[in-house]
Amino acid sequence: MAAGCRGGRWFLCAAAALLLAAVLGPAASASSSRTGSPGELRSRVQVLGGSNWSLVLQGQWMLEFYAPWCPACQQIELTWESFAKESERLDITVGKVDVTQEPGLSGRFFVTTLPTIYHANDGIFRRYRGSRTLEDLQGYVLERKWEAVEPVAGWKSPSSIVMHGMAGLFHLSGWIRQIHSYLTGTLGIHVWISYAIFILATLLIGLFLGLILVLISDCLCPSKSRYRAEASEEAITKDNVENAALEEPEEAAELSADDAEETADVKDLSDGEDAANSSADDSEEDLALGKVSGEEEMEDLSEQPLADPETESSVRQRKSQVADNGQ
């Protein structure tokens, strides 16, 4: 597990840490050999818990995360006690956290291997990866070797929002362990039945949360078909408004054209009437002139002396023609 964490697969480490916190229940009874209540001073090592962990945000600290059943933690127990006795000379506070009792803190500091040692200076955390001998621990502080170590990234800092969430996950793992212990110990339910209950509960909770996420996403980001329908309706409404705006000047132009045609028709009618009246007057004048000319010709013919019968017949024909023209 430690090698996986060094490889950068932090999400696998988180899962492994949750599993680690879930199986720490059997070893919790043995923790009384090294831990006391949070804030209690035992030897020179200050025990930290969820209620007083914020003390490490002030001053200079060396903090160890351990578990009572961990062999490596048991090996450095005496060294850590001796290191704490030198804390006044080193101007440093030495503390420890039992991960079996404080799963939230182990999640907040993202503890995936045991033992894990952190150096803190005014809220800036650095992971100690040196030797666990007393001389190396003292030299790390006295020679200020911690200044050459890269600090923990801001988002992974124990006081960040992300690590608050991680602490909640580890607390959840602790509650799951307690429920499992209650089901198997107090109620006497078989271990596999308890596992089946947890699996079923996990599936139901996952389905419920998934439904909530789908509803939220549907409200915030509507589907494409719905968006397209709304967009098409808006486009149709916009086109109707534009067409109505274009049709209004066209109708006005058509009305003006109709008015002009009516005016032209009226003018043509009046011109036609004038022309008809003038033609009628002309025809009347022509008739009057023809009648006058016929009468004059008849008078001329009557005034001429009579000749032979042929002449009289021709004169009569001309008179009849003149009379006909006069009519």
mmCIF file of C-alpha atoms in Angstrom:
data_model
loop_
_atom_site.group_PDB
_atom_site.id
_atom_site.type_symbol
_atom_site.label_atom_id
_atom_site.label_comp_id
_atom_site.label_asym_id
_atom_site.label_seq_id
_atom_site.Cartn_x
_atom_site.Cartn_y
_atom_site.Cartn_z
ATOM 1 C CA MET A 1 0.000 0.000 0.000
ATOM 2 C CA ALA A 2 2.852 2.370 0.799
ATOM 3 C CA ALA A 3 4.416 1.756 -2.603
ATOM 4 C CA GLY A 4 1.092 2.571 -4.289
ATOM 5 C CA CYS A 5 0.866 5.862 -2.423
ATOM 6 C CA ARG A 6 4.379 6.796 -3.453
ATOM 7 C CA GLY A 7 3.344 6.118 -7.037
ATOM 8 C CA GLY A 8 0.786 8.894 -6.851
ATOM 9 C CA ARG A 9 -2.383 6.788 -6.853
ATOM 10 C CA TRP A 10 -3.910 8.749 -4.066
ATOM 11 C CA PHE A 11 -7.457 7.592 -4.791
ATOM 12 C CA LEU A 12 -6.394 3.979 -4.273
ATOM 13 C CA CYS A 13 -4.703 5.064 -1.085
ATOM 14 C CA ALA A 14 -7.921 6.680 0.092
ATOM 15 C CA ALA A 15 -9.838 3.470 -0.511
ATOM 16 C CA ALA A 16 -7.179 1.483 1.291
ATOM 17 C CA ALA A 17 -7.243 3.914 4.183
ATOM 18 C CA LEU A 18 -11.016 3.559 4.453
ATOM 19 C CA LEU A 19 -10.600 -0.213 4.522
ATOM 20 C CA LEU A 20 -7.888 0.182 7.132
ATOM 21 C CA ALA A 21 -10.145 2.307 9.303
ATOM 22 C CA ALA A 22 -12.955 -0.221 8.925
ATOM 23 C CA VAL A 23 -10.886 -3.147 10.216
ATOM 24 C CA LEU A 24 -9.325 -1.348 13.148
ATOM 25 C CA GLY A 25 -12.170 -2.257 15.469
ATOM 26 C CA PRO A 26 -10.615 -5.458 16.901
ATOM 27 C CA ALA A 27 -7.449 -3.572 17.785
ATOM 28 C CA ALA A 28 -9.165 -0.603 19.427
ATOM 29 C CA SER A 29 -9.235 -2.337 22.805
ATOM 30 C CA ALA A 30 -5.444 -2.503 22.848
ATOM 31 C CA SER A 31 -5.013 1.232 22.354
ATOM 32 C CA SER A 32 -5.100 1.982 26.081
ATOM 33 C CA SER A 33 -1.433 1.062 26.349
ATOM 34 C CA ARG A 34 -0.309 4.188 24.485
ATOM 35 C CA THR A 35 -3.130 6.701 24.411
ATOM 36 C CA GLY A 36 -5.081 8.763 26.831
ATOM 37 C CA SER A 37 -7.856 11.266 26.437
ATOM 38 C CA PRO A 38 -7.336 14.077 23.863
ATOM 39 C CA GLY A 39 -5.206 16.882 25.267
ATOM 40 C CA GLU A 40 -3.741 14.714 28.038
ATOM 41 C CA LEU A 41 0.017 15.048 28.612
ATOM 42 C CA ARG A 42 1.639 11.667 29.049
ATOM 43 C CA SER A 43 5.412 11.664 29.409
ATOM 44 C CA ARG A 44 5.986 14.680 27.157
ATOM 45 C CA VAL A 45 3.933 13.516 24.206
ATOM 46 C CA GLN A 46 0.685 15.384 23.727
ATOM 47 C CA VAL A 47 -2.247 13.273 22.603
ATOM 48 C CA LEU A 48 -4.336 14.951 19.916
ATOM 49 C CA GLY A 49 -7.906 14.211 18.861
ATOM 50 C CA GLY A 50 -10.727 15.713 16.890
ATOM 51 C CA SER A 51 -11.410 18.320 19.570
ATOM 52 C CA ASN A 52 -7.896 19.797 19.858
ATOM 53 C CA TRP A 53 -6.116 18.963 16.614
ATOM 54 C CA SER A 54 -6.128 22.647 15.621
ATOM 55 C CA LEU A 55 -3.308 23.229 18.138
ATOM 56 C CA VAL A 56 -0.867 22.061 15.454
ATOM 57 C CA LEU A 57 -1.744 25.141 13.391
ATOM 58 C CA GLN A 58 0.273 27.287 15.817
ATOM 59 C CA GLY A 59 3.942 26.884 16.623
ATOM 60 C CA GLN A 60 6.293 24.076 15.647
ATOM 61 C CA TRP A 61 5.185 20.463 15.959
ATOM 62 C CA MET A 62 6.299 16.911 15.235
ATOM 63 C CA LEU A 63 3.226 14.696 14.993
ATOM 64 C CA GLU A 64 3.088 10.903 14.746
ATOM 65 C CA PHE A 65 0.132 8.840 13.514
ATOM 66 C CA TYR A 66 0.191 5.311 14.866
ATOM 67 C CA ALA A 67 -1.912 2.270 15.708
ATOM 68 C CA PRO A 68 -1.396 0.063 18.807
ATOM 69 C CA TRP A 69 -1.255 -3.120 16.720
ATOM 70 C CA CYS A 70 1.349 -1.741 14.254
ATOM 71 C CA PRO A 71 4.794 -3.398 14.784
ATOM 72 C CA ALA A 72 6.719 -0.458 13.290
ATOM 73 C CA CYS A 73 4.861 1.920 15.606
ATOM 74 C CA GLN A 74 5.786 -0.215 18.597
ATOM 75 C CA GLN A 75 9.453 -0.134 17.586
ATOM 76 C CA ILE A 76 9.700 3.669 17.633
ATOM 77 C CA GLU A 77 7.577 4.116 20.778
ATOM 78 C CA LEU A 78 10.560 4.539 23.099
ATOM 79 C CA THR A 79 12.373 6.747 20.566
ATOM 80 C CA TRP A 80 9.356 9.004 20.310
ATOM 81 C CA GLU A 81 9.134 9.302 24.084
ATOM 82 C CA SER A 82 12.826 10.248 24.271
ATOM 83 C CA PHE A 83 12.360 12.757 21.475
ATOM 84 C CA ALA A 84 9.480 14.336 23.397
ATOM 85 C CA LYS A 85 11.705 14.767 26.461
ATOM 86 C CA GLU A 86 13.965 17.009 24.362
ATOM 87 C CA SER A 87 11.054 19.109 23.152
ATOM 88 C CA GLU A 88 11.797 22.045 25.446
ATOM 89 C CA ARG A 89 15.409 22.250 24.301
ATOM 90 C CA LEU A 90 14.342 21.946 20.662
ATOM 91 C CA ASP A 91 11.545 24.507 21.124
ATOM 92 C CA ILE A 92 9.051 22.102 19.621
ATOM 93 C CA THR A 93 5.915 20.239 20.674
ATOM 94 C CA VAL A 94 5.742 16.472 20.142
ATOM 95 C CA GLY A 95 2.334 14.899 19.645
ATOM 96 C CA LYS A 96 0.696 11.679 18.544
ATOM 97 C CA VAL A 97 -2.645 10.503 17.150
ATOM 98 C CA ASP A 98 -4.134 7.034 17.506
ATOM 99 C CA VAL A 99 -5.804 6.318 14.169
ATOM 100 C CA THR A 100 -7.964 3.609 15.714
ATOM 101 C CA GLN A 101 -9.551 6.226 17.964
ATOM 102 C CA GLU A 102 -9.422 9.190 15.575
ATOM 103 C CA PRO A 103 -10.289 8.038 12.054
ATOM 104 C CA GLY A 104 -11.357 11.582 11.181
ATOM 105 C CA LEU A 105 -7.890 12.941 11.851
ATOM 106 C CA SER A 106 -6.237 10.162 9.871
ATOM 107 C CA GLY A 107 -8.442 11.155 6.947
ATOM 108 C CA ARG A 108 -7.764 14.860 7.431
ATOM 109 C CA PHE A 109 -3.999 14.231 7.227
ATOM 110 C CA PHE A 110 -4.511 11.557 4.549
ATOM 111 C CA VAL A 111 -2.653 8.892 6.473
ATOM 112 C CA THR A 112 -2.181 5.770 4.346
ATOM 113 C CA THR A 113 0.880 4.186 5.978
ATOM 114 C CA LEU A 114 1.857 3.617 9.597
ATOM 115 C CA PRO A 115 3.653 5.175 11.253
ATOM 116 C CA THR A 116 3.323 8.561 9.543
ATOM 117 C CA ILE A 117 5.187 11.601 10.874
ATOM 118 C CA TYR A 118 4.436 15.216 10.005
ATOM 119 C CA HIS A 119 6.346 18.397 10.776
ATOM 120 C CA ALA A 120 4.189 21.503 11.205
ATOM 121 C CA ASN A 121 5.340 25.091 11.486
ATOM 122 C CA ASP A 122 2.589 27.700 11.922
ATOM 123 C CA GLY A 123 0.093 25.674 9.893
ATOM 124 C CA ILE A 124 2.513 24.668 7.096
ATOM 125 C CA PHE A 125 2.865 20.877 6.976
ATOM 126 C CA ARG A 126 5.698 18.743 5.655
ATOM 127 C CA ARG A 127 5.914 14.969 5.543
ATOM 128 C CA TYR A 128 8.925 13.554 7.423
ATOM 129 C CA ARG A 129 10.489 10.732 5.407
ATOM 130 C CA GLY A 130 13.869 10.420 7.138
ATOM 131 C CA SER A 131 15.221 7.869 9.534
ATOM 132 C CA ARG A 132 13.316 7.299 12.767
ATOM 133 C CA THR A 133 16.327 7.367 15.047
ATOM 134 C CA LEU A 134 16.551 9.914 17.849
ATOM 135 C CA GLU A 135 19.595 11.620 16.341
ATOM 136 C CA ASP A 136 17.964 12.067 12.955
ATOM 137 C CA LEU A 137 14.774 13.423 14.493
ATOM 138 C CA GLN A 138 16.712 15.948 16.571
ATOM 139 C CA GLY A 139 18.903 16.946 13.605
ATOM 140 C CA TYR A 140 15.814 17.473 11.456
ATOM 141 C CA VAL A 141 14.662 20.151 13.899
ATOM 142 C CA LEU A 142 17.964 21.660 15.057
ATOM 143 C CA GLU A 143 19.483 21.920 11.585
ATOM 144 C CA ARG A 144 16.201 23.087 10.126
ATOM 145 C CA LYS A 145 16.279 20.396 7.488
ATOM 146 C CA TRP A 146 12.553 20.763 7.138
ATOM 147 C CA GLU A 147 13.098 23.990 5.189
ATOM 148 C CA ALA A 148 14.454 21.943 2.266
ATOM 149 C CA VAL A 149 11.329 19.766 2.186
ATOM 150 C CA GLU A 150 8.458 20.763 -0.086
ATOM 151 C CA PRO A 151 5.336 21.657 1.927
ATOM 152 C CA VAL A 152 2.066 19.840 1.503
ATOM 153 C CA ALA A 153 -0.031 21.328 -1.312
ATOM 154 C CA GLY A 154 -2.676 23.805 -0.269
ATOM 155 C CA TRP A 155 -5.622 21.617 -1.277
ATOM 156 C CA LYS A 156 -4.146 18.720 0.733
ATOM 157 C CA SER A 157 -3.541 20.833 3.804
ATOM 158 C CA PRO A 158 -5.439 19.509 6.862
ATOM 159 C CA SER A 159 -7.247 22.822 7.199
ATOM 160 C CA SER A 160 -8.492 22.877 3.579
ATOM 161 C CA ILE A 161 -12.074 22.218 2.509
ATOM 162 C CA VAL A 162 -11.038 19.091 0.593
ATOM 163 C CA MET A 163 -9.504 17.511 3.656
ATOM 164 C CA HIS A 164 -12.566 18.452 5.694
ATOM 165 C CA GLY A 165 -14.498 16.253 3.289
ATOM 166 C CA MET A 166 -11.906 13.502 3.599
ATOM 167 C CA ALA A 167 -12.236 13.635 7.377
ATOM 168 C CA GLY A 168 -15.984 13.189 6.976
ATOM 169 C CA LEU A 169 -15.434 10.093 4.852
ATOM 170 C CA PHE A 170 -13.172 8.590 7.488
ATOM 171 C CA HIS A 171 -15.745 9.400 10.166
ATOM 172 C CA LEU A 172 -18.286 7.577 8.032
ATOM 173 C CA SER A 173 -16.015 4.549 7.900
ATOM 174 C CA GLY A 174 -15.829 4.616 11.691
ATOM 175 C CA TRP A 175 -19.613 4.671 11.967
ATOM 176 C CA ILE A 176 -19.868 1.770 9.525
ATOM 177 C CA ARG A 177 -17.429 -0.205 11.649
ATOM 178 C CA GLN A 178 -19.474 0.481 14.764
ATOM 179 C CA ILE A 179 -22.708 -0.558 13.031
ATOM 180 C CA HIS A 180 -21.022 -3.736 11.806
ATOM 181 C CA SER A 181 -19.830 -4.491 15.317
ATOM 182 C CA TYR A 182 -23.331 -3.908 16.675
ATOM 183 C CA LEU A 183 -24.929 -6.193 14.072
ATOM 184 C CA THR A 184 -22.456 -9.027 14.501
ATOM 185 C CA GLY A 185 -21.724 -8.685 18.225
ATOM 186 C CA THR A 186 -24.848 -7.425 19.935
ATOM 187 C CA LEU A 187 -27.507 -8.834 17.585
ATOM 188 C CA GLY A 188 -25.558 -11.950 16.675
ATOM 189 C CA ILE A 189 -26.070 -11.564 12.913
ATOM 190 C CA HIS A 190 -23.702 -13.527 10.692
ATOM 191 C CA VAL A 191 -20.837 -11.543 9.203
ATOM 192 C CA TRP A 192 -21.872 -12.202 5.597
ATOM 193 C CA ILE A 193 -25.435 -11.133 6.316
ATOM 194 C CA SER A 194 -24.058 -7.875 7.730
ATOM 195 C CA TYR A 195 -22.024 -7.406 4.550
ATOM 196 C CA ALA A 196 -25.141 -8.052 2.446
ATOM 197 C CA ILE A 197 -27.044 -5.401 4.431
ATOM 198 C CA PHE A 198 -24.285 -2.872 3.794
ATOM 199 C CA ILE A 199 -24.195 -3.725 0.075
ATOM 200 C CA LEU A 200 -27.965 -3.319 -0.250
ATOM 201 C CA ALA A 201 -27.898 -0.042 1.672
ATOM 202 C CA THR A 202 -25.060 1.202 -0.528
ATOM 203 C CA LEU A 203 -27.005 0.387 -3.700
ATOM 204 C CA LEU A 204 -30.177 2.094 -2.473
ATOM 205 C CA ILE A 205 -28.319 5.196 -1.329
ATOM 206 C CA GLY A 206 -26.443 5.312 -4.639
ATOM 207 C CA LEU A 207 -29.671 5.071 -6.635
ATOM 208 C CA PHE A 208 -31.282 7.807 -4.554
ATOM 209 C CA LEU A 209 -28.300 10.146 -4.905
ATOM 210 C CA GLY A 210 -28.100 9.376 -8.622
ATOM 211 C CA LEU A 211 -31.769 10.299 -9.042
ATOM 212 C CA ILE A 212 -31.192 13.582 -7.238
ATOM 213 C CA LEU A 213 -28.174 14.367 -9.436
ATOM 214 C CA VAL A 214 -30.162 13.580 -12.599
ATOM 215 C CA LEU A 215 -32.985 15.900 -11.514
ATOM 216 C CA ILE A 216 -30.546 18.677 -10.680
ATOM 217 C CA SER A 217 -28.664 18.277 -13.969
ATOM 218 C CA ASP A 218 -31.944 18.231 -15.921
ATOM 219 C CA CYS A 219 -32.989 21.492 -14.276
ATOM 220 C CA LEU A 220 -29.637 23.191 -14.812
ATOM 221 C CA CYS A 221 -28.876 21.734 -18.253
ATOM 222 C CA PRO A 222 -32.094 20.826 -20.139
ATOM 223 C CA SER A 223 -32.009 18.150 -22.841
ATOM 224 C CA LYS A 224 -31.168 19.086 -26.434
ATOM 225 C CA SER A 225 -34.616 18.197 -27.803
ATOM 226 C CA ARG A 226 -36.330 20.442 -25.289
ATOM 227 C CA TYR A 227 -33.831 23.196 -25.955
ATOM 228 C CA ARG A 228 -34.296 22.839 -29.696
ATOM 229 C CA ALA A 229 -38.099 22.965 -29.366
ATOM 230 C CA GLU A 230 -37.909 26.138 -27.309
ATOM 231 C CA ALA A 231 -35.399 27.612 -29.739
ATOM 232 C CA SER A 232 -37.616 26.747 -32.741
ATOM 233 C CA GLU A 233 -40.642 28.335 -31.064
ATOM 234 C CA GLU A 234 -38.650 31.477 -30.414
ATOM 235 C CA ALA A 235 -37.416 31.506 -34.020
ATOM 236 C CA ILE A 236 -40.974 31.070 -35.364
ATOM 237 C CA THR A 237 -42.240 33.898 -33.170
ATOM 238 C CA LYS A 238 -39.400 36.116 -34.317
ATOM 239 C CA ASP A 239 -40.080 35.296 -37.976
ATOM 240 C CA ASN A 240 -43.774 36.093 -37.535
ATOM 241 C CA VAL A 241 -42.941 39.460 -36.030
ATOM 242 C CA GLU A 242 -40.509 40.237 -38.856
ATOM 243 C CA ASN A 243 -43.017 39.145 -41.516
ATOM 244 C CA ALA A 244 -45.727 41.288 -39.950
ATOM 245 C CA ALA A 245 -43.360 44.248 -39.927
ATOM 246 C CA LEU A 246 -42.544 43.658 -43.608
ATOM 247 C CA GLU A 247 -46.175 43.153 -44.648
ATOM 248 C CA GLU A 248 -47.320 46.510 -43.219
ATOM 249 C CA PRO A 249 -45.355 48.708 -45.719
ATOM 250 C CA GLU A 250 -46.324 46.331 -48.570
ATOM 251 C CA GLU A 251 -50.018 46.707 -47.721
ATOM 252 C CA ALA A 252 -49.596 50.483 -47.552
ATOM 253 C CA ALA A 253 -47.887 50.448 -50.967
ATOM 254 C CA GLU A 254 -50.681 48.283 -52.441
ATOM 255 C CA LEU A 255 -53.340 50.642 -51.050
ATOM 256 C CA SER A 256 -51.577 53.654 -52.557
ATOM 257 C CA ALA A 257 -51.297 51.825 -55.893
ATOM 258 C CA ASP A 258 -55.020 50.988 -55.814
ATOM 259 C CA ASP A 259 -55.847 54.591 -55.053
ATOM 260 C CA ALA A 260 -53.707 55.724 -57.967
ATOM 261 C CA GLU A 261 -55.442 53.233 -60.300
ATOM 262 C CA GLU A 262 -58.862 54.420 -59.183
ATOM 263 C CA THR A 263 -57.813 58.036 -59.763
ATOM 264 C CA ALA A 264 -56.557 57.133 -63.243
ATOM 265 C CA ASP A 265 -59.795 55.278 -64.045
ATOM 266 C CA VAL A 266 -61.862 58.262 -62.946
ATOM 267 C CA LYS A 267 -59.703 60.533 -65.051
ATOM 268 C CA ASP A 268 -60.034 58.239 -68.068
ATOM 269 C CA LEU A 269 -63.833 58.153 -67.641
ATOM 270 C CA SER A 270 -64.002 61.916 -67.463
ATOM 271 C CA ASP A 271 -61.764 62.201 -70.534
ATOM 272 C CA GLY A 272 -63.962 59.688 -72.388
ATOM 273 C CA GLU A 273 -67.081 61.634 -71.502
ATOM 274 C CA ASP A 274 -65.453 64.852 -72.692
ATOM 275 C CA ALA A 275 -64.409 63.176 -75.934
ATOM 276 C CA ALA A 276 -67.907 61.774 -76.469
ATOM 277 C CA ASN A 277 -69.462 65.162 -75.834
ATOM 278 C CA SER A 278 -67.052 66.856 -78.215
ATOM 279 C CA SER A 279 -67.691 64.219 -80.944
ATOM 280 C CA ALA A 280 -71.424 64.638 -80.489
ATOM 281 C CA ASP A 281 -71.081 68.397 -80.859
ATOM 282 C CA ASP A 282 -68.945 67.939 -83.951
ATOM 283 C CA SER A 283 -71.490 65.600 -85.524
ATOM 284 C CA GLU A 284 -74.298 68.072 -84.820
ATOM 285 C CA GLU A 285 -72.277 70.880 -86.384
ATOM 286 C CA ASP A 286 -71.532 68.705 -89.413
ATOM 287 C CA LEU A 287 -75.248 67.901 -89.812
ATOM 288 C CA ALA A 288 -76.153 71.535 -89.527
ATOM 289 C CA LEU A 289 -73.512 72.474 -92.065
ATOM 290 C CA GLY A 290 -74.675 69.713 -94.439
ATOM 291 C CA LYS A 291 -78.258 70.842 -94.161
ATOM 292 C CA VAL A 292 -77.289 74.430 -94.863
ATOM 293 C CA SER A 293 -75.180 73.430 -97.860
ATOM 294 C CA GLY A 294 -78.038 71.247 -99.204
ATOM 295 C CA GLU A 295 -80.456 74.041 -98.946
ATOM 296 C CA GLU A 296 -78.034 76.323 -100.763
ATOM 297 C CA GLU A 297 -77.579 73.793 -103.545
ATOM 298 C CA MET A 298 -81.346 73.375 -103.899
ATOM 299 C CA GLU A 299 -81.711 77.100 -104.133
ATOM 300 C CA ASP A 300 -78.993 77.204 -106.765
ATOM 301 C CA LEU A 301 -80.674 74.520 -108.759
ATOM 302 C CA SER A 302 -84.056 76.166 -108.520
ATOM 303 C CA GLU A 303 -82.636 79.413 -109.723
ATOM 304 C CA GLN A 304 -81.102 77.855 -112.865
ATOM 305 C CA PRO A 305 -83.362 78.006 -116.057
ATOM 306 C CA LEU A 306 -85.048 74.854 -117.204
ATOM 307 C CA ALA A 307 -83.526 73.081 -120.192
ATOM 308 C CA ASP A 308 -84.376 69.952 -121.909
ATOM 309 C CA PRO A 309 -86.027 66.996 -120.213
ATOM 310 C CA GLU A 310 -82.685 65.291 -119.584
ATOM 311 C CA THR A 311 -81.437 68.279 -117.773
ATOM 312 C CA GLU A 312 -84.562 68.363 -115.675
ATOM 313 C CA SER A 313 -84.191 64.733 -114.753
ATOM 314 C CA SER A 314 -80.561 65.239 -113.739
ATOM 315 C CA VAL A 315 -81.556 68.239 -111.706
ATOM 316 C CA ARG A 316 -84.224 66.249 -109.961
ATOM 317 C CA GLN A 317 -81.734 63.495 -109.177
ATOM 318 C CA ARG A 318 -79.343 66.032 -107.727
ATOM 319 C CA LYS A 319 -82.169 67.559 -105.674
ATOM 320 C CA SER A 320 -83.135 64.171 -104.368
ATOM 321 C CA GLN A 321 -79.486 63.441 -103.494
ATOM 322 C CA VAL A 322 -79.226 66.826 -101.794
ATOM 323 C CA ALA A 323 -82.403 66.107 -99.899
ATOM 324 C CA ASP A 324 -81.088 62.729 -98.874
ATOM 325 C CA ASN A 325 -77.827 64.260 -97.699
ATOM 326 C CA GLY A 326 -79.785 66.883 -95.806
ATOM 327 C CA GLN A 327 -81.722 64.212 -93.953
#
